[in-house]
Short mmCIF file of C-alpha atoms in Angstrom, two decimals:
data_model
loop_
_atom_site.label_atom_id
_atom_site.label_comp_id
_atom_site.label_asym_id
_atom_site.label_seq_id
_atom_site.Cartn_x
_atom_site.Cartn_y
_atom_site.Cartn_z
CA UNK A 1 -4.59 10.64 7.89
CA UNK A 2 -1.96 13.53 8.94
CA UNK A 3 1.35 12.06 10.23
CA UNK A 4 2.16 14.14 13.58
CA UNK A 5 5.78 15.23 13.15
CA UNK A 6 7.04 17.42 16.09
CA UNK A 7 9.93 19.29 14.08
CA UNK A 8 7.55 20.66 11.47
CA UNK A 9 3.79 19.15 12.10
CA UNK A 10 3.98 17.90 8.52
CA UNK A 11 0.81 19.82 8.06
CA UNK A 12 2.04 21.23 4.38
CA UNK A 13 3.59 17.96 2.58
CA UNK A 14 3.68 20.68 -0.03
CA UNK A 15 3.33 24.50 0.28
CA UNK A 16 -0.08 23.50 -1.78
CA UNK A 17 -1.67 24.73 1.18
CA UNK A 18 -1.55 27.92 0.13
CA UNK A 19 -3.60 27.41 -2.46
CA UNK A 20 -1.88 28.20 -5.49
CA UNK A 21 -3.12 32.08 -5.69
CA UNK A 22 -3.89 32.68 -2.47
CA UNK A 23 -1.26 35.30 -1.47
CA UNK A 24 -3.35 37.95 -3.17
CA UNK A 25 -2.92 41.49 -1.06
CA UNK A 26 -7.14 40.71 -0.19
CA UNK A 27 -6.05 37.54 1.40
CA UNK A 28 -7.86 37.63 5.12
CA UNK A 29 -5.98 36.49 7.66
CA UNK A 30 -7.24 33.50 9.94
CA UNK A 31 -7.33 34.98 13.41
CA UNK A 32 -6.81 32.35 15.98
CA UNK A 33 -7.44 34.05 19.79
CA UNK A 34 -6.48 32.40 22.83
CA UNK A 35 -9.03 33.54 25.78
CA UNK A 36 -7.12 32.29 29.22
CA UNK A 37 -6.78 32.88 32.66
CA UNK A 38 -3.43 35.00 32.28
CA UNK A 39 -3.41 36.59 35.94
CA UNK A 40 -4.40 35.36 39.13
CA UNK A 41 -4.44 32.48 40.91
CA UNK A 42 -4.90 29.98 38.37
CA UNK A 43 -2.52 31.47 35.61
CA UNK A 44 0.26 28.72 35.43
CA UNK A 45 -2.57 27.04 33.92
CA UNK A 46 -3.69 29.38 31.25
CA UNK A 47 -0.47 30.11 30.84
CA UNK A 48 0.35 26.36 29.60
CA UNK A 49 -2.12 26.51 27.49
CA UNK A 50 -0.98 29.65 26.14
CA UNK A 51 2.72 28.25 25.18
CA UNK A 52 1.37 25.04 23.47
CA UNK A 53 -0.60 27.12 21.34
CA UNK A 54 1.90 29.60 20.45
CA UNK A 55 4.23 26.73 19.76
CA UNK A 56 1.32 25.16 17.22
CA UNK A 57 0.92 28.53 15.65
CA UNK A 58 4.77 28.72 14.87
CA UNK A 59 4.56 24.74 13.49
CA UNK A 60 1.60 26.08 11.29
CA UNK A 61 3.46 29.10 9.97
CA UNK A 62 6.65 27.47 8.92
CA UNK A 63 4.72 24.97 7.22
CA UNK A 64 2.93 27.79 5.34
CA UNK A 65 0.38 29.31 7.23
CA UNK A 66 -2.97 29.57 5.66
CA UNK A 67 -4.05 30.91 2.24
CA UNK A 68 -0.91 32.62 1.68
CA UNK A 69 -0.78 34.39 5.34
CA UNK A 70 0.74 33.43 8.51
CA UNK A 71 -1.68 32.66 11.38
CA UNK A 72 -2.13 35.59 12.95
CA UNK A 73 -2.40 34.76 17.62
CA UNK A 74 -4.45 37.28 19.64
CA UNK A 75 -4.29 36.76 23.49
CA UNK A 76 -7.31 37.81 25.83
CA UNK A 77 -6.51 37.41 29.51
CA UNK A 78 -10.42 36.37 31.17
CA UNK A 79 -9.13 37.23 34.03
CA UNK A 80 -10.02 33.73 35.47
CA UNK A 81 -13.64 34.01 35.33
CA UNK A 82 -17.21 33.73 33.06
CA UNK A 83 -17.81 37.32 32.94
CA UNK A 84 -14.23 38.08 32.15
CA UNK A 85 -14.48 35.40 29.48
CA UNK A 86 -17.72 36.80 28.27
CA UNK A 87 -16.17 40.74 27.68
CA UNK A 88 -12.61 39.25 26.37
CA UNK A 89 -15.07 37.59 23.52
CA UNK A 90 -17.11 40.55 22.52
CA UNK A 91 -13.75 42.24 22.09
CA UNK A 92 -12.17 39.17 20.29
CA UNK A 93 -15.09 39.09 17.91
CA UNK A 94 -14.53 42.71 17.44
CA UNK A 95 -11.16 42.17 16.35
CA UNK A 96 -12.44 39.37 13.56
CA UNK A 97 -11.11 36.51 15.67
CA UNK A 98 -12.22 33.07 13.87
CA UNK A 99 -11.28 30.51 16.18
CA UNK A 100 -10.98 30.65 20.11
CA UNK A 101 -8.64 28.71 22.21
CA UNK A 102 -9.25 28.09 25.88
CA UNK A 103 -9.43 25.47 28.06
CA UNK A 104 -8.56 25.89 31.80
CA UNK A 105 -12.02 25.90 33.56
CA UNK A 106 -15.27 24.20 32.44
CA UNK A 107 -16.95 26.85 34.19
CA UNK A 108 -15.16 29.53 31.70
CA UNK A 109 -16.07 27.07 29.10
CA UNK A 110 -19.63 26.48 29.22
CA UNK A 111 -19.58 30.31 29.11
CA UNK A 112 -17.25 30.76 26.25
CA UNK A 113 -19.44 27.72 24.40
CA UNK A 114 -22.91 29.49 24.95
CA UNK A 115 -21.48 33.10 24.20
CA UNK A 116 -20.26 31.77 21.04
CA UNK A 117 -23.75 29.72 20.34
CA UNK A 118 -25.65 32.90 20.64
CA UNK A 119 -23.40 35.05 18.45
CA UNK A 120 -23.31 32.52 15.24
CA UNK A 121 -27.04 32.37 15.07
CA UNK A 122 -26.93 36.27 15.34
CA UNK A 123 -24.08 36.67 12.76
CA UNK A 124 -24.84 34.01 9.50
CA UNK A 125 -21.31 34.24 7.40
CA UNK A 126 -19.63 35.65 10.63
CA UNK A 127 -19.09 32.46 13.03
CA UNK A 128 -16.87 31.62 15.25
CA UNK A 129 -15.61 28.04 16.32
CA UNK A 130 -14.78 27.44 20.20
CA UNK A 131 -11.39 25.02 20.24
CA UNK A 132 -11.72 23.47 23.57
CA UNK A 133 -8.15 22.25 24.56
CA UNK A 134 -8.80 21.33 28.32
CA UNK A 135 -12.27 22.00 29.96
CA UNK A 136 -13.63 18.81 29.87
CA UNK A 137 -16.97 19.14 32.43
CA UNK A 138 -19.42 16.47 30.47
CA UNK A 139 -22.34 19.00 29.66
CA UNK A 140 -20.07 20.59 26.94
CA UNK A 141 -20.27 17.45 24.83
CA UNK A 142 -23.85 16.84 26.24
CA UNK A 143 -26.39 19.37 26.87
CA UNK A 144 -24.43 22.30 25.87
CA UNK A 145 -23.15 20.73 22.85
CA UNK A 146 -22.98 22.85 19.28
CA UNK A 147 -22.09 22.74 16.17
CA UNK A 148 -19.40 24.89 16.45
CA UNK A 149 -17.34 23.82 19.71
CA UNK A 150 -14.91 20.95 19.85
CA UNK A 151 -12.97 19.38 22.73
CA UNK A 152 -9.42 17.90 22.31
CA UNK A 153 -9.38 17.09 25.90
CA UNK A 154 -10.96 13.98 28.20
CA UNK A 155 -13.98 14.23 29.91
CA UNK A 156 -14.68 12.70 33.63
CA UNK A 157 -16.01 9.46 32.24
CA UNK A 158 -13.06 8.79 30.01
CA UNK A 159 -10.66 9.67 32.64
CA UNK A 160 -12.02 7.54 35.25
CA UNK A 161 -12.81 4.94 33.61
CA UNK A 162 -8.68 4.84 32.92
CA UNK A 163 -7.67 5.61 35.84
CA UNK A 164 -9.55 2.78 37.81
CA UNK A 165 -8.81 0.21 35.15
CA UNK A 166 -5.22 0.66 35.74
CA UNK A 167 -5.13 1.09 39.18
CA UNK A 168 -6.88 -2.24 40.00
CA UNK A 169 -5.05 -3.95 37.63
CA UNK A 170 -1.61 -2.46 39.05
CA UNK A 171 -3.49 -3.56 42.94
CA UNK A 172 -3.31 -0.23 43.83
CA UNK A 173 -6.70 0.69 44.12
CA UNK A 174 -8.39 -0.72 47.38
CA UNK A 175 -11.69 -1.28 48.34
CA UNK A 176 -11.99 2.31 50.26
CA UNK A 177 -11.96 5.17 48.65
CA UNK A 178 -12.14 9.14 49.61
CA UNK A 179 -14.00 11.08 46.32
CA UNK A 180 -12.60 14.75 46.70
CA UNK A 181 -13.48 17.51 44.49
CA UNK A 182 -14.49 21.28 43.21
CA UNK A 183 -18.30 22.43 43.63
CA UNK A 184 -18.56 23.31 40.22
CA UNK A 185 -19.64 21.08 37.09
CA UNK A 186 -15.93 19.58 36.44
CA UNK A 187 -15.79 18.81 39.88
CA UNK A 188 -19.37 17.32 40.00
CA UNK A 189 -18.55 15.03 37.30
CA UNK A 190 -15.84 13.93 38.83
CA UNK A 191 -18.00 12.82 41.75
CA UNK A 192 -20.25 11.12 39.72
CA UNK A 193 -17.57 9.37 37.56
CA UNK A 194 -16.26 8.22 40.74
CA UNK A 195 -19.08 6.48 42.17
CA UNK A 196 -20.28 5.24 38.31
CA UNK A 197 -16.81 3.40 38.31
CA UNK A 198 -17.11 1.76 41.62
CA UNK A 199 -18.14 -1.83 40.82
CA UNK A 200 -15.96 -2.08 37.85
CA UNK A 201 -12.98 -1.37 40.35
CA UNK A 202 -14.53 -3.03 43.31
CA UNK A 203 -14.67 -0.39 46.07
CA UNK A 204 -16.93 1.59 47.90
CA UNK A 205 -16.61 5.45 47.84
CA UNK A 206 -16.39 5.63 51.92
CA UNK A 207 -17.18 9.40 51.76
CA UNK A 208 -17.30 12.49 49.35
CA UNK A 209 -16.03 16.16 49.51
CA UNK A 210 -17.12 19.11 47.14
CA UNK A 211 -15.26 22.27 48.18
CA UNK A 212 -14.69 25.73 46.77
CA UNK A 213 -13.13 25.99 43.72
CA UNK A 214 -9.75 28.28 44.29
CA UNK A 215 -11.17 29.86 47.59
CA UNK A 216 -9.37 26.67 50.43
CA UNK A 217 -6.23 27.97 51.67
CA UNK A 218 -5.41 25.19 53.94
CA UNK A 219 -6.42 21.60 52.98
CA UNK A 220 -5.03 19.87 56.40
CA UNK A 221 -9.09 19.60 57.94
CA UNK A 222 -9.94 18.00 54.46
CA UNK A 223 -6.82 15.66 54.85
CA UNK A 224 -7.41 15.01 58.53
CA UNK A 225 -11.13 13.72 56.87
CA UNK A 226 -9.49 11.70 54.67
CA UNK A 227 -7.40 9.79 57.35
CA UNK A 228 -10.22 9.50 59.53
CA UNK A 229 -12.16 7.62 56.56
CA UNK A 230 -9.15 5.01 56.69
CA UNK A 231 -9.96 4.58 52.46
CA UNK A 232 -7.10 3.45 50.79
CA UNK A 233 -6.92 5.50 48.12
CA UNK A 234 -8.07 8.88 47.21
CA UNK A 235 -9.51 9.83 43.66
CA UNK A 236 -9.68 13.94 42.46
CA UNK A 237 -10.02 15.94 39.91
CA UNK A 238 -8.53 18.67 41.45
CA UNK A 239 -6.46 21.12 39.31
CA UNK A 240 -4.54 24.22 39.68
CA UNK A 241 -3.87 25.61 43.25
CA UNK A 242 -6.64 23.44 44.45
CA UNK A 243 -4.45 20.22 43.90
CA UNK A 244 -1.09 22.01 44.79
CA UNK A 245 -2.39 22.73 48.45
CA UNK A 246 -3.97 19.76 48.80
CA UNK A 247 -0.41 17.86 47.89
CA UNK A 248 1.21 20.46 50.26
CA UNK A 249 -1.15 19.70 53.35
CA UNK A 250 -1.04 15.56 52.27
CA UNK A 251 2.35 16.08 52.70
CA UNK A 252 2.56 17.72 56.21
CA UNK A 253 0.10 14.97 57.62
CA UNK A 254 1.66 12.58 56.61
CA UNK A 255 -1.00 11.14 54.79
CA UNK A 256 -0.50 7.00 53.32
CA UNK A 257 -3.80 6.97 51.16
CA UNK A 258 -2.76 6.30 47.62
CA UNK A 259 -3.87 9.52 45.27
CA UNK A 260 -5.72 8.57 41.55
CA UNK A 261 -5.43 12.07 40.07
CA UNK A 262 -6.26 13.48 37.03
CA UNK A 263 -3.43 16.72 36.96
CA UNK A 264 -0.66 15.44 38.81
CA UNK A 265 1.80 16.02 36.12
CA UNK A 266 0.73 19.82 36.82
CA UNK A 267 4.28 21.66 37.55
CA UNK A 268 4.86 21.97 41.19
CA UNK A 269 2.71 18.98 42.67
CA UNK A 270 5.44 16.70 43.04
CA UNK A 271 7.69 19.00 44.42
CA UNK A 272 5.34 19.88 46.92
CA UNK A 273 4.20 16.46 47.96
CA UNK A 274 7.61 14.97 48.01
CA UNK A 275 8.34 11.41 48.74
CA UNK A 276 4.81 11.02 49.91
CA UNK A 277 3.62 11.42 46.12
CA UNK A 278 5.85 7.76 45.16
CA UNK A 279 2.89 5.39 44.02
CA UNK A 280 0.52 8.07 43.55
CA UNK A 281 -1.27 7.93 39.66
CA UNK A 282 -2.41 10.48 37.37
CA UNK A 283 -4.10 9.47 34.04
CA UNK A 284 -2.55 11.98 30.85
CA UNK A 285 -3.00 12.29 27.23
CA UNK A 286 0.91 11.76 27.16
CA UNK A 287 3.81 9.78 28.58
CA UNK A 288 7.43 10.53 26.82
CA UNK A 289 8.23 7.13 27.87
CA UNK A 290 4.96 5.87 26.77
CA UNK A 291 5.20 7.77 23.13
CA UNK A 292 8.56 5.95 22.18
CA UNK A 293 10.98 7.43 20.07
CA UNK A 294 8.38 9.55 18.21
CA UNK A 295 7.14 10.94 21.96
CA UNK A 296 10.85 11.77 22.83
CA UNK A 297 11.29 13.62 19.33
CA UNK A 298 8.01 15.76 20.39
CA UNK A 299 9.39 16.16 23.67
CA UNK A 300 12.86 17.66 22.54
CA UNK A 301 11.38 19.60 20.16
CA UNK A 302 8.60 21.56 22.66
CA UNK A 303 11.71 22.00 25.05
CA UNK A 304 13.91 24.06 22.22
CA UNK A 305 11.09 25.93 21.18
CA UNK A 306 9.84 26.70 24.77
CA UNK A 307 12.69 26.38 26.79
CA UNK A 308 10.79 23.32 29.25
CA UNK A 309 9.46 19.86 28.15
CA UNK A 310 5.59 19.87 27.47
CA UNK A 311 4.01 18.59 30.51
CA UNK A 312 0.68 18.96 32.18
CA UNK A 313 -2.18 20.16 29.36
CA UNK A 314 0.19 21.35 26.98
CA UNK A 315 0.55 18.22 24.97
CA UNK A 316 -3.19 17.65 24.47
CA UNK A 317 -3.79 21.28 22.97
CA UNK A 318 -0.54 20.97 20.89
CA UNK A 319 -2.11 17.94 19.46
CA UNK A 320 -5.72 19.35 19.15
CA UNK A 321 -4.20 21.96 17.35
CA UNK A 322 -2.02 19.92 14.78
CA UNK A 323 -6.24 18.60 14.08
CA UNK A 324 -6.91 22.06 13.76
CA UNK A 325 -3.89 22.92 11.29
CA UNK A 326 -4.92 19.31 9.46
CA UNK A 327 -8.73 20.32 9.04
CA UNK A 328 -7.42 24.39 8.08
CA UNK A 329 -4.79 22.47 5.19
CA UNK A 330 -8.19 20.72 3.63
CA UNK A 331 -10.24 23.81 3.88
CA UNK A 332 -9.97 26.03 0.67
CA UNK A 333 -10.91 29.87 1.24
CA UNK A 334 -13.85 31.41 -0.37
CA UNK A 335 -13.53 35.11 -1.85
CA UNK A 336 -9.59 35.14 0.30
CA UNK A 337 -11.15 34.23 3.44
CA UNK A 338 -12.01 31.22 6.00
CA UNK A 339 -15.50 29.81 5.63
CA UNK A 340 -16.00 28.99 9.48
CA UNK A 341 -18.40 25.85 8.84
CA UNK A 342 -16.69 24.43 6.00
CA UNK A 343 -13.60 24.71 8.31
CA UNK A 344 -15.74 23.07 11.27
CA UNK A 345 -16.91 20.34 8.76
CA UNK A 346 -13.29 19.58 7.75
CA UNK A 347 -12.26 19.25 11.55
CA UNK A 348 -15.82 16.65 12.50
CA UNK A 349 -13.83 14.11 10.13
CA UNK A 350 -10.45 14.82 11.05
CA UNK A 351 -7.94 11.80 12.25
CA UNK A 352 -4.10 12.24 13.16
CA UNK A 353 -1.35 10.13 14.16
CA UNK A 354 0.29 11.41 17.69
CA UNK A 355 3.19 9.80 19.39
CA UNK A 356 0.39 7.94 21.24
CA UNK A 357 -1.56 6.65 18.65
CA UNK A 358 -4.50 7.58 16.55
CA UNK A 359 -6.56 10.74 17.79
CA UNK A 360 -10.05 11.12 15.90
CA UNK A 361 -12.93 13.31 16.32
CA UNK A 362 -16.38 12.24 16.84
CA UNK A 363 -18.84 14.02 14.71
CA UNK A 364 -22.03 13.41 16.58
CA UNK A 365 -20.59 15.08 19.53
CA UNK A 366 -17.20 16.88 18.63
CA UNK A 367 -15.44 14.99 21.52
CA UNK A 368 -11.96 13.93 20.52
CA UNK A 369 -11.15 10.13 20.53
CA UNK A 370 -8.03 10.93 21.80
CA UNK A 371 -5.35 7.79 23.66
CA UNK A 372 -4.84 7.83 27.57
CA UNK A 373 -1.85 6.88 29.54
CA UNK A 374 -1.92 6.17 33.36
CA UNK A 375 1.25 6.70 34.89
CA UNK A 376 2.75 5.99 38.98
CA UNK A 377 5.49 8.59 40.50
CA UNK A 378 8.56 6.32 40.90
CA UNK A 379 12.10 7.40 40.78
CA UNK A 380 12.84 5.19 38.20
CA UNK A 381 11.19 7.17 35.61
CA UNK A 382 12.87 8.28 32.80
CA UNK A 383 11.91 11.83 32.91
CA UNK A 384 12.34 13.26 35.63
CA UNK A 385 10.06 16.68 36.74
CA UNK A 386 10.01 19.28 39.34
CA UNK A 387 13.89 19.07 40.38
CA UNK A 388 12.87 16.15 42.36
CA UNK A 389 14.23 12.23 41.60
CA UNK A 390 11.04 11.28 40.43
CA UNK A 391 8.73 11.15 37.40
CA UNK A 392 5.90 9.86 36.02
CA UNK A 393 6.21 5.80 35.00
CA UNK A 394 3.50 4.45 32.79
CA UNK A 395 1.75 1.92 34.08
CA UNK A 396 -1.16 0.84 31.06
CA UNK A 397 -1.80 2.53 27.68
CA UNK A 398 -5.46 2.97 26.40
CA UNK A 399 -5.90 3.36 22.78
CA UNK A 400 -8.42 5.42 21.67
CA UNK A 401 -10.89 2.98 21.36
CA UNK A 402 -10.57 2.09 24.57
CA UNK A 403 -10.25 5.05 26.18
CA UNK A 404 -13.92 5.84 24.86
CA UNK A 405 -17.36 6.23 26.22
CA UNK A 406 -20.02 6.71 24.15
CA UNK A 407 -21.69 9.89 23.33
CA UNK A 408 -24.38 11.45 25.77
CA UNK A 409 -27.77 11.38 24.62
CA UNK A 410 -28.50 14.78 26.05
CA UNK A 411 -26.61 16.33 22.70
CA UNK A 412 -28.67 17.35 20.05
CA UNK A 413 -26.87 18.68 17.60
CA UNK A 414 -27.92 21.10 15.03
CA UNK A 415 -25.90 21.66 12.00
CA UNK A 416 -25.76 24.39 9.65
CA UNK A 417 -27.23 24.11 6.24
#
């Protein structure tokens, strides 16, 4: 089991990595491309992604790279879409990118995923391997499943189930409460998560809201909804601008309902709900004050290597990558190169230690057993974010045992010979 270490990953206890000799002038390259929404409105969030995977590309190359090289990062922007995402592929495929990175949107995903399907059974000795860090809409583990994607990230289920668990047990949860989220499948598992959860936490969903993803510009008639409904608390799995207006327009109302959120900890909500967000929860992959000393040693780390402290998505895909660095150290190259499946059968029976605990992956489905952490807003916290006097407390730790749901029956998956 591979020790996380946040100074150097510890992915190389020797440079034996290399594999003795590797460093031959045929030595390929492995070609690692992130594909993310770069422009428009929901860049800050491709752009996280982005910086935690250019910080786990520098861990992996002062370690020792692979075979000899350094990691070699190509960036695609998708321009925030699936037909962006589609064309960015094609040309990252052109360029002999292995492995591709992306993980803002589900809806970008399940493109990216299906894209990737079709070219592998098209290109035997070619593949590629889709490293989901962060879209986490169920029918990528389920119906869309493959051999050759993998998600480091939650999924609806696991992040509800969380979320509630802690909130009733902290008796901040209610028996009312307002389901809002994006029409698209992330948001529609969300909806269903919500109500699937409902007698375990012992409320009733008073009413339900699927809007446009990234089209609202002004939440205040959803939030004047939500007061109407009188629920005490409000559950979403809104992200990106979606979340930040809705904060904005909670804010101007007024609004008392208690939010269980899943993105929070996204730069800029806090600061734009102000006070109003104190008592408000958001279930993470990471806590600083939840990872102890080791969490605070990752923390430091991220911030002199990136110039802020990981927040949001970014620890999740730095961790999902230090699997991917693990499963790339036990992967020998054939003829100089990366096999692709041997790689993807080193990563199905991967398991790390993280400042949160153990973080496996599940080989009949390639979802990550990964810990959760639910956290309040308090101004006690020890971490303070946005500017403001408040942070993110944590309120119950979920190992990854617990955290888990079991796989979906709706994936079939096929491996290769």
């Amino acid at each position: 089991m591979h020790k996380f270490n946040a100074l150097a990953f510890a992915l190389v206890p020797a440079v034996g990595l290399l594999c003795g000799a590797a460093s031959t002038a045929s030595a390929a390259p492995v070609k690692i491309g992130v594909l993310e929404t770069l422009s428009g409105p929901q860049a800050s969030s491709g752009q996280a992604y982005r910086a935690a995977v250019r910080y786990a590309i520098e861990q992996i190359n002062a370690a020792g790279g692979w075979n000899g090289e350094p990691v070699q990062l190509l960036e695609y922007d998708n321009q925030g879409g699936p037909a962006g995402a589609a064309d960015k592929l094609k040309a990252a495929a052109a360029d002999g990118v292995q492995l591709i990175v992306q993980g803002a949107s589900s809806a970008i995903g399940g493109q990216i995923t299906e894209d990737i399907r079709k070219y592998n059974l098209r290109n035997p000795g070619k593949e590629m391997v889709y490293l989901n860090v962060g879209a986490e809409a169920l029918e990528l583990t389920g119906e869309k499943c493959n051999f050759h994607h993998f998600r480091f990230g939650g999924d609806p289920q696991v992040r509800t189930k969380a979320l509630v668990n802690a909130m009733k047990q902290a008796n901040a949860l209610g028996t009312k409460v307002y389901s809002i989220n994006q029409n698209y499948s992330w948001g529609q598992d969300m909806e269903k998560a919500i109500a699937d959860n409902a007698a375990a936490g012992g409320y009733q969903v008073v009413e339900k809201t699927l809007h446009d993803v990234n089209k609202v510009q002004d939440f205040a008639p959803y939030v004047a909804k939500i007061a109407a409904s009188k629920a005490d608390s409000v559950l979403t799995g809104n992200w990106s601008n979606d979340l930040l207006l809705l904060m904005k327009a909670s804010k101007s109302a007024g609004l008392k309902a208690r939010f269980g959120t899943v993105y929070l900890d996204q730069p800029g909500n806090l600061a734009n709900a102000g006070d109003l967000a104190v008592g408000h929860f958001v279930v993470q992959t990471f806590n600083p004050e939840a990872g102890g000393a080791e969490g605070e040693r990752f923390v430091n780390d991220y911030k002199a290597k990136t110039g802020h402290v990981p927040v949001f998505i970014e620890p999740q895909t730095v961790f999902g990558m230090a699997m991917v660095a693990d499963a790339l150290k036990r992967t020998k190259p054939e003829g100089g190169a990366l096999n692709v499946n041997a790689f993807a059968k080193a990563l199905e029976a991967t398991t790390i230690k993280t400042p949160m605990g153990d973080m496996s992956m599940r080989a009949a489905d390639h979802q990550a057993q990964l810990p959760m952490v639910v956290s309040t807003v308090t101004k006690d916290a020890k971490f303070k974010v946005d500017d403001t006097d408040m942070g993110f407390k944590p309120v119950k730790r979920f190992s990854a045992q617990e955290a888990s749901t079991p796989a979906q029956a709706s994936c079939a998956m096929k491996r290769p010979g």
